[in-house]
Coordinates of C-alpha atoms in Angstrom, one line a residue:
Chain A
X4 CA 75.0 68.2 -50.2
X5 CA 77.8 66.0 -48.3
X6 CA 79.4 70.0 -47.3
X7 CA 75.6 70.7 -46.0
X8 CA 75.9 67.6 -44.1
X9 CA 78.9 68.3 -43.0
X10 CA 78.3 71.5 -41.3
X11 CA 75.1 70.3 -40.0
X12 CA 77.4 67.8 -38.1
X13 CA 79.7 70.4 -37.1
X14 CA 76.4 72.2 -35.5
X15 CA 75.4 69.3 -33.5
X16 CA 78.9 68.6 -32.5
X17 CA 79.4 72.4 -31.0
X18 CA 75.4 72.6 -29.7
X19 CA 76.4 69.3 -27.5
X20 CA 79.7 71.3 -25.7
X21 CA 80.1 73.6 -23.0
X22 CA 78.8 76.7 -24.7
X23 CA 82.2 78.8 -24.5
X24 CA 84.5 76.2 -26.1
X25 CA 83.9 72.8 -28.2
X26 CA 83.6 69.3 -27.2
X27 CA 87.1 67.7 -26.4
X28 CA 87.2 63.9 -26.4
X29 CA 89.9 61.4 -26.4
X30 CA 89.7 59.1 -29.6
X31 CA 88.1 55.8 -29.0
X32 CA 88.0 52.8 -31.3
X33 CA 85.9 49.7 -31.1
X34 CA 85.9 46.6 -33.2
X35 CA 84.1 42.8 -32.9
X36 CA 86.0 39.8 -33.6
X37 CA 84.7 36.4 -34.5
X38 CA 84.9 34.0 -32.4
X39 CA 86.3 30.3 -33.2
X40 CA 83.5 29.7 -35.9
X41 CA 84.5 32.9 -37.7
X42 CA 80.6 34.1 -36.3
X43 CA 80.9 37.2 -34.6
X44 CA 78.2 38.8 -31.3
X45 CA 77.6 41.9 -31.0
X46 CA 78.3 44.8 -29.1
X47 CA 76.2 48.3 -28.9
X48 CA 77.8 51.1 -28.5
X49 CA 76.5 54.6 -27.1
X50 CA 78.1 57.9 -27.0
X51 CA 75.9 61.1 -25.7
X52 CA 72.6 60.2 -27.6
X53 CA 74.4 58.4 -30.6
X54 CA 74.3 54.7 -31.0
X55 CA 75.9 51.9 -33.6
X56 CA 75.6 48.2 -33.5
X57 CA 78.5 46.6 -34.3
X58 CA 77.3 42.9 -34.9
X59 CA 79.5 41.5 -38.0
X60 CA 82.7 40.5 -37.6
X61 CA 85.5 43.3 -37.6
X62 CA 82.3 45.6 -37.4
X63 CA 84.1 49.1 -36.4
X64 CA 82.9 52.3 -34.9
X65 CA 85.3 55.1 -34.1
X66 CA 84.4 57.8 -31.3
X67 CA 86.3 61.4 -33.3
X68 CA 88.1 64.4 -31.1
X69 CA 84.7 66.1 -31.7
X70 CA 82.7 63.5 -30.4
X71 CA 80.8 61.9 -33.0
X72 CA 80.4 58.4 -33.5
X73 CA 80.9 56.8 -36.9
X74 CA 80.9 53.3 -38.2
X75 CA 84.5 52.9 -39.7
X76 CA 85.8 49.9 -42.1
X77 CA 88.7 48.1 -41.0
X78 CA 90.7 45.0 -41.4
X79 CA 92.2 41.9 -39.4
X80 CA 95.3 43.1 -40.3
X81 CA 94.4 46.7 -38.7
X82 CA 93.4 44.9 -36.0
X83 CA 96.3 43.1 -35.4
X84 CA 98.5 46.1 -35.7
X85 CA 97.3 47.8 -32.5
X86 CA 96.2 45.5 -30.8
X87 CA 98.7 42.5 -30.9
X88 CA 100.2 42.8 -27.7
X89 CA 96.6 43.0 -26.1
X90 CA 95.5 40.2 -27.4
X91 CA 98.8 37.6 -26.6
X92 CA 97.8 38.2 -23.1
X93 CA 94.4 37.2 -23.4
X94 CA 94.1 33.9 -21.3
X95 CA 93.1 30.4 -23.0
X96 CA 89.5 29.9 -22.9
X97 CA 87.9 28.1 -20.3
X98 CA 86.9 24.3 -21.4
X99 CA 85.8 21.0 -20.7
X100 CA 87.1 17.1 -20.8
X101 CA 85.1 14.1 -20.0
X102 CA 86.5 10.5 -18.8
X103 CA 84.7 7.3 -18.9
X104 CA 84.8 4.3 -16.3
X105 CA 84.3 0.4 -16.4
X106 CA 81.0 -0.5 -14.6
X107 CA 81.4 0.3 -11.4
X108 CA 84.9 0.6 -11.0
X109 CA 87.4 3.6 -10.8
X110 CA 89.3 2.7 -13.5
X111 CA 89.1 4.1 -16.9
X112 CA 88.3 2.7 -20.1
X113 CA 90.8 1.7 -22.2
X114 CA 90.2 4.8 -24.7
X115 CA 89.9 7.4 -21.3
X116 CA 93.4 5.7 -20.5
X117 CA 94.8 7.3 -23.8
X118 CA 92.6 10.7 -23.6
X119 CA 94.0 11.2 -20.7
X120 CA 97.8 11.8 -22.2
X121 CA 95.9 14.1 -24.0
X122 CA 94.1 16.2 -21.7
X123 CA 97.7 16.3 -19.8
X124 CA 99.4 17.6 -22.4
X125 CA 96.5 20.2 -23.1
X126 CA 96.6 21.4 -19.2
X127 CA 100.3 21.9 -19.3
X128 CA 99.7 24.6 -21.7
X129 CA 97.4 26.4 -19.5
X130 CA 98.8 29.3 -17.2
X131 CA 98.1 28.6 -13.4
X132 CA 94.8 26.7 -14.8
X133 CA 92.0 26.3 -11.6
X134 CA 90.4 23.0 -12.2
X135 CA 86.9 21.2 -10.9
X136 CA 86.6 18.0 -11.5
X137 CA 83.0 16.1 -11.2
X138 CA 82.6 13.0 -10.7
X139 CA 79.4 10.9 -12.1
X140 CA 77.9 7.3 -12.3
X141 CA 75.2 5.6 -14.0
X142 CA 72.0 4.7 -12.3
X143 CA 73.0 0.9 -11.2
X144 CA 72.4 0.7 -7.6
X145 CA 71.5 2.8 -4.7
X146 CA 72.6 6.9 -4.1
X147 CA 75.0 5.8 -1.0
X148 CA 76.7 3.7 -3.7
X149 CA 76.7 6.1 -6.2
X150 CA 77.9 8.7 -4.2
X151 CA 80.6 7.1 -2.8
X152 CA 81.7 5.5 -6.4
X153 CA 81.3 9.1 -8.1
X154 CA 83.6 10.9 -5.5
X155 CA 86.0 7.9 -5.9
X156 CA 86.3 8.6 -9.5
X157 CA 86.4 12.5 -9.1
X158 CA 89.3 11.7 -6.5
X159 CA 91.3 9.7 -8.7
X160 CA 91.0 12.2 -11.2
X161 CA 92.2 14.6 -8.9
X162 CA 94.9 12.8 -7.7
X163 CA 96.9 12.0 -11.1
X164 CA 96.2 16.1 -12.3
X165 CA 97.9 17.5 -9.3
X166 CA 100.9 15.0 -9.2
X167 CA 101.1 15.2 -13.1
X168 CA 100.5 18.4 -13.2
X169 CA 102.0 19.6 -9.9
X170 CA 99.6 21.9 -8.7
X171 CA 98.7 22.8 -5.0
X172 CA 95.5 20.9 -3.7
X173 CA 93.4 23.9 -3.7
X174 CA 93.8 24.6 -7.4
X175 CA 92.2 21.2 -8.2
X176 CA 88.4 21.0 -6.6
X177 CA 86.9 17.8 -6.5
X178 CA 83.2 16.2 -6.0
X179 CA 80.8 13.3 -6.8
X180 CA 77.2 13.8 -8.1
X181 CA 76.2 10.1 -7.8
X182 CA 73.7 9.6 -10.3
X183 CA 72.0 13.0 -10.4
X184 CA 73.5 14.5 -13.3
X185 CA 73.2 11.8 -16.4
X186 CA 75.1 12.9 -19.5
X187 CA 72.3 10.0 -21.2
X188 CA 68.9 10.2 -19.5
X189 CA 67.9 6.4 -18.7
X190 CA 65.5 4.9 -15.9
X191 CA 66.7 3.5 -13.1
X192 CA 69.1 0.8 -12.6
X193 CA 70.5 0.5 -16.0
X194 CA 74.4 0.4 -17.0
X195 CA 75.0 3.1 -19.2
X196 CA 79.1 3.6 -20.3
X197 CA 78.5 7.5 -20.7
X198 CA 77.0 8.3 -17.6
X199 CA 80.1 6.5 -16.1
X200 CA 82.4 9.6 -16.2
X201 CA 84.5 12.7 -14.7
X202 CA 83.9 16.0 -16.0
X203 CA 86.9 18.3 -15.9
X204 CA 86.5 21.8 -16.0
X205 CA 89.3 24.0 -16.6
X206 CA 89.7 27.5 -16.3
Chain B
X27 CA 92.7 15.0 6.1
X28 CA 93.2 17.6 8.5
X29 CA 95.2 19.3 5.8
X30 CA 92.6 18.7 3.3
X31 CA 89.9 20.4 5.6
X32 CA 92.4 23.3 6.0
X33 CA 92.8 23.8 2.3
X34 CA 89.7 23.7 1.1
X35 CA 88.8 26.0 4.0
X36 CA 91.3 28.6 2.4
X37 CA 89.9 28.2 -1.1
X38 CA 86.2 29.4 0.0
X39 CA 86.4 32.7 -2.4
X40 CA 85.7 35.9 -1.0
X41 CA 82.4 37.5 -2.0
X42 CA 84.8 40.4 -3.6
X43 CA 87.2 38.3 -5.5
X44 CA 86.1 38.0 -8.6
X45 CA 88.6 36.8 -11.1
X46 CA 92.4 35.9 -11.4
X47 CA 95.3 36.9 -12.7
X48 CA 96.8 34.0 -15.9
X49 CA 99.0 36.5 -17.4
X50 CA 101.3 39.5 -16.8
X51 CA 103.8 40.7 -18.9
X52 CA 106.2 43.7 -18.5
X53 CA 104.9 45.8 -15.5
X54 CA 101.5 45.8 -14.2
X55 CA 100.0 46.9 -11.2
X56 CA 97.0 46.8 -9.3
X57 CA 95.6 49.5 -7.1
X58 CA 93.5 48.6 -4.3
X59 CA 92.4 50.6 -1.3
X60 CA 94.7 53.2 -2.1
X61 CA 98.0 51.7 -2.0
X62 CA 99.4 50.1 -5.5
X63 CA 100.8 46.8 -5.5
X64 CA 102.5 44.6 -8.7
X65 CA 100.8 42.1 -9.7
X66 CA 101.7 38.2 -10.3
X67 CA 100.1 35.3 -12.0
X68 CA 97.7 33.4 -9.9
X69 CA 96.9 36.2 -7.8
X70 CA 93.0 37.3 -6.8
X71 CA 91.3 40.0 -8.6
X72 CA 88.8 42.0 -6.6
X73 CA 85.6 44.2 -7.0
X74 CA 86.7 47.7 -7.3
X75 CA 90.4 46.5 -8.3
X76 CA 92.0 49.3 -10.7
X77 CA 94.7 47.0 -12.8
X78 CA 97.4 49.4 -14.5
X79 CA 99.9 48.4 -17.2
X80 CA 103.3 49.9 -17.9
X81 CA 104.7 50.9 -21.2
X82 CA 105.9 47.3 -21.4
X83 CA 103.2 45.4 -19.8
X84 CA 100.2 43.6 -20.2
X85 CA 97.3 41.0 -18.2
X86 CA 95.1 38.4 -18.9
X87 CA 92.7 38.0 -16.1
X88 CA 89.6 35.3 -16.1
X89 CA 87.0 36.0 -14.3
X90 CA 84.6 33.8 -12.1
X91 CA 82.2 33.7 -14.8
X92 CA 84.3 32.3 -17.7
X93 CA 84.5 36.1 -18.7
X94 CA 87.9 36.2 -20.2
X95 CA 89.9 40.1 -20.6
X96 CA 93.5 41.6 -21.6
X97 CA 94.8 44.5 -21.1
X98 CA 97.8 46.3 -23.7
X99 CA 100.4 48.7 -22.4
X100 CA 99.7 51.8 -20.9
X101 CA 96.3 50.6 -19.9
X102 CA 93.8 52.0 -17.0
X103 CA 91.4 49.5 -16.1
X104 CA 88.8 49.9 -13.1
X105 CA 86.4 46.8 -12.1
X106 CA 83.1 49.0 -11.0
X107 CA 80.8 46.3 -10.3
X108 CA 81.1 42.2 -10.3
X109 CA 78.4 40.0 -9.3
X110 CA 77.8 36.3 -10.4
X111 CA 75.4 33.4 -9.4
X112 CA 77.2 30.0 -10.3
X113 CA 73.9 28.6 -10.5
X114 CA 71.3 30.6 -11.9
X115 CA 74.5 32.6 -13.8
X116 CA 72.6 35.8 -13.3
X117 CA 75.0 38.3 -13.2
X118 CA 76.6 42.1 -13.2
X119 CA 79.8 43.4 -14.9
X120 CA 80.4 46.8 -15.5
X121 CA 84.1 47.9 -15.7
X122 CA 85.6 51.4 -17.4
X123 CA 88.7 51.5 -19.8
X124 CA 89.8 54.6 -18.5
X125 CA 93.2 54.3 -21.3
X126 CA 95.2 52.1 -23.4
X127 CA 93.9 48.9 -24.8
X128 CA 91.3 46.0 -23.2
X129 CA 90.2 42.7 -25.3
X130 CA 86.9 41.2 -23.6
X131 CA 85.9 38.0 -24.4
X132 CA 82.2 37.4 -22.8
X133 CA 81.5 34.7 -20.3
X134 CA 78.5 32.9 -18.6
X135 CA 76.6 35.8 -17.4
X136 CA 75.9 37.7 -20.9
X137 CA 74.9 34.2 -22.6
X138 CA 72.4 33.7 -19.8
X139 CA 71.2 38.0 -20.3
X140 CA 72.3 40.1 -22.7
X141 CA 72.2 43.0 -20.8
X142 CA 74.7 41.9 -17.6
X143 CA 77.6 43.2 -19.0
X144 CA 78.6 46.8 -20.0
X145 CA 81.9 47.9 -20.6
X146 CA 82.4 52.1 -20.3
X147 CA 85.1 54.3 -21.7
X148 CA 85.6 57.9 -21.1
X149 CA 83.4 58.9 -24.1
X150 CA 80.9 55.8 -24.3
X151 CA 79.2 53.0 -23.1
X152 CA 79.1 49.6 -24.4
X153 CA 76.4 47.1 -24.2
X154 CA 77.7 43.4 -24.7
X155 CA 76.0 40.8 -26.6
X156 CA 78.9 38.6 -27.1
X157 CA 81.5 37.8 -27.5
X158 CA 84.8 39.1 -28.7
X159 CA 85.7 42.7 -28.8
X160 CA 89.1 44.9 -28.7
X161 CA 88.8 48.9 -27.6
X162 CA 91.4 51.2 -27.9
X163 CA 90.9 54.5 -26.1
X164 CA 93.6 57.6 -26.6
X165 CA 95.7 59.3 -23.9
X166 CA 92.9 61.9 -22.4
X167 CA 93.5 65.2 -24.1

């Protein structure tokens, strides 16, 4: 049965070519990962009228000289053997920080003051990272205000990353979004410590 | 302030640049227009860029929607089409691994559709879901 199977495959595989000589194809190989909670996505992959899902992690499909395409098993450490090199240069993954501010000041709480040794340090380790920073407030007082104190904060911000970090000005992006973007919904004209804050976003 | 103004002025991205260059290793190259230049950390990555890794060398290029991709050595890999909306973060991305090694990492675009993303090899076509994936694809025959 499996030698019927075989030849039936065989068949296929010469019907699909050029009629005077078989299907050549260069060997492919495809595998998903998981991702930082050990969950892996999924990819599909098609080849001439052949399909496979490959949605669990180190899921594997091989594309064959002949053209077919077959689900394979493999391992991390398969993985890892070819592919090693690849992945080293893959770049850090883009991600976030937040700071927080005294009521309606530009200066940092006393915990931001330590997170921000932090976030340095973090940065430092990022190759020629591009960085926004936003800055926000909470909804005491009018949008001039706000404005004016949320671009204050985002400047500040900016200011100690490029001199700590010593980047050129146009790799750091700064602006202020007064109090239009509240990390904590709340009505007007009420102090609220986490909408006082910078978002940095590095990639 | 003057300065300022004439910074940010320089930092308004071309429509075609679509991601950067973080990481290059050994020797890599990018062909563009014809002419084939090496490439360094920091610099621009356009639509319809072909990046090309020696024996020794790999990249690690981000792209403007967090997308995130490395090529190994001996690696052929052409950018077809880019397109990204910051704020809706509807989006296109179709590139070919024409040889050699690529690790894709999905960004913004595919979390916001499933079907903006598609990576081709010589032999297939690959529809991305998310969000981590390694393809290897032999020297043609």
């Amino acid at each position: 049965m499996r030698c019927a199977v075989a030849v039936l495959a065989l068949a296929l595989g010469a019907c699909a070519a050029e009629p005077p000589k078989r299907e050549q194809v260069a060997r492919e190989w495809m595998v998903v990962l998981p991702g930082p909670d050990g969950k892996a996505g999924s990819i599909v992959v098609s080849r001439a009228g052949q399909e496979q899902v490959l949605d669990r992690p180190f899921a594997s499909a091989r594309v064959q000289t002949d053209g077919t395409l077959k689900p394979v098993p493999t391992t991390r450490d398969a993985v890892h053997a070819t592919f090693a090199t690849t992945l080293e240069a893959m770049p850090p993954k883009p991600t976030s920080f937040q700071l927080y501010f005294l009521e309606g000041k530009d200066e940092f709480t006393a915990e931001s003051k330590r997170e921000i040794e932090r976030i340095l340090d973090e940065l430092k380790r990022r190759p020629a990272p591009d960085i926004v920073v936003i800055g926000h407030s909470d909804t005491v007082g009018g949008d001039t205000v706000n404005d004016r104190l949320s671009l204050q904060r985002a400047e500040r911000v900016k200011e100690i990353l490029s001199k700590i970090l010593n980047l050129p000005a146009e790799r750091v992006q700064s602006a202020g979004r007064g109090k239009r973007e509240l990390l904590v919904p709340t009505a007007d004209n009420i102090s609220e410590p986490k909408n006082r804050r910078v978002e940095i976003s590095v990639r | 302030m003057a300065v300022a103004l004439l910074v940010s002025g320089t930092t308004v991205a071309l429509a075609n640049e679509v991601g950067q260059i973080k990481v290059v290793k050994g020797g890599v190259a990018v062909e563009r227009e014809g002419t084939r230049t090496p490439v360094t950390v920091v610099m621009k990555v356009r639509l319809a860029d072909t990046l090309v890794t020696g024996a020794d060398g790999s990249v690690g290029i981000t792209f403007t929607d967090n997308s995130l991709m490395s090529a190994g050595p001996n690696s052929v890999l052409a950018l077809n089409k880019y397109r990204f909306d910051s704020t809706t973060h509807a989006g296109e991305f179709d590139a070919t691994l024409r040889k050699g090694t690529l690790g894709v990492i999905s960004g913004k675009m595919v979390k916001q559709s499933p079907d903006a993303m598609k990576i081709r090899t010589p032999a297939s076509i690959m529809g991305v879901r998310g969000t981590e994936f390694v393809i290897q694809v032999d020297e043609a025959l």
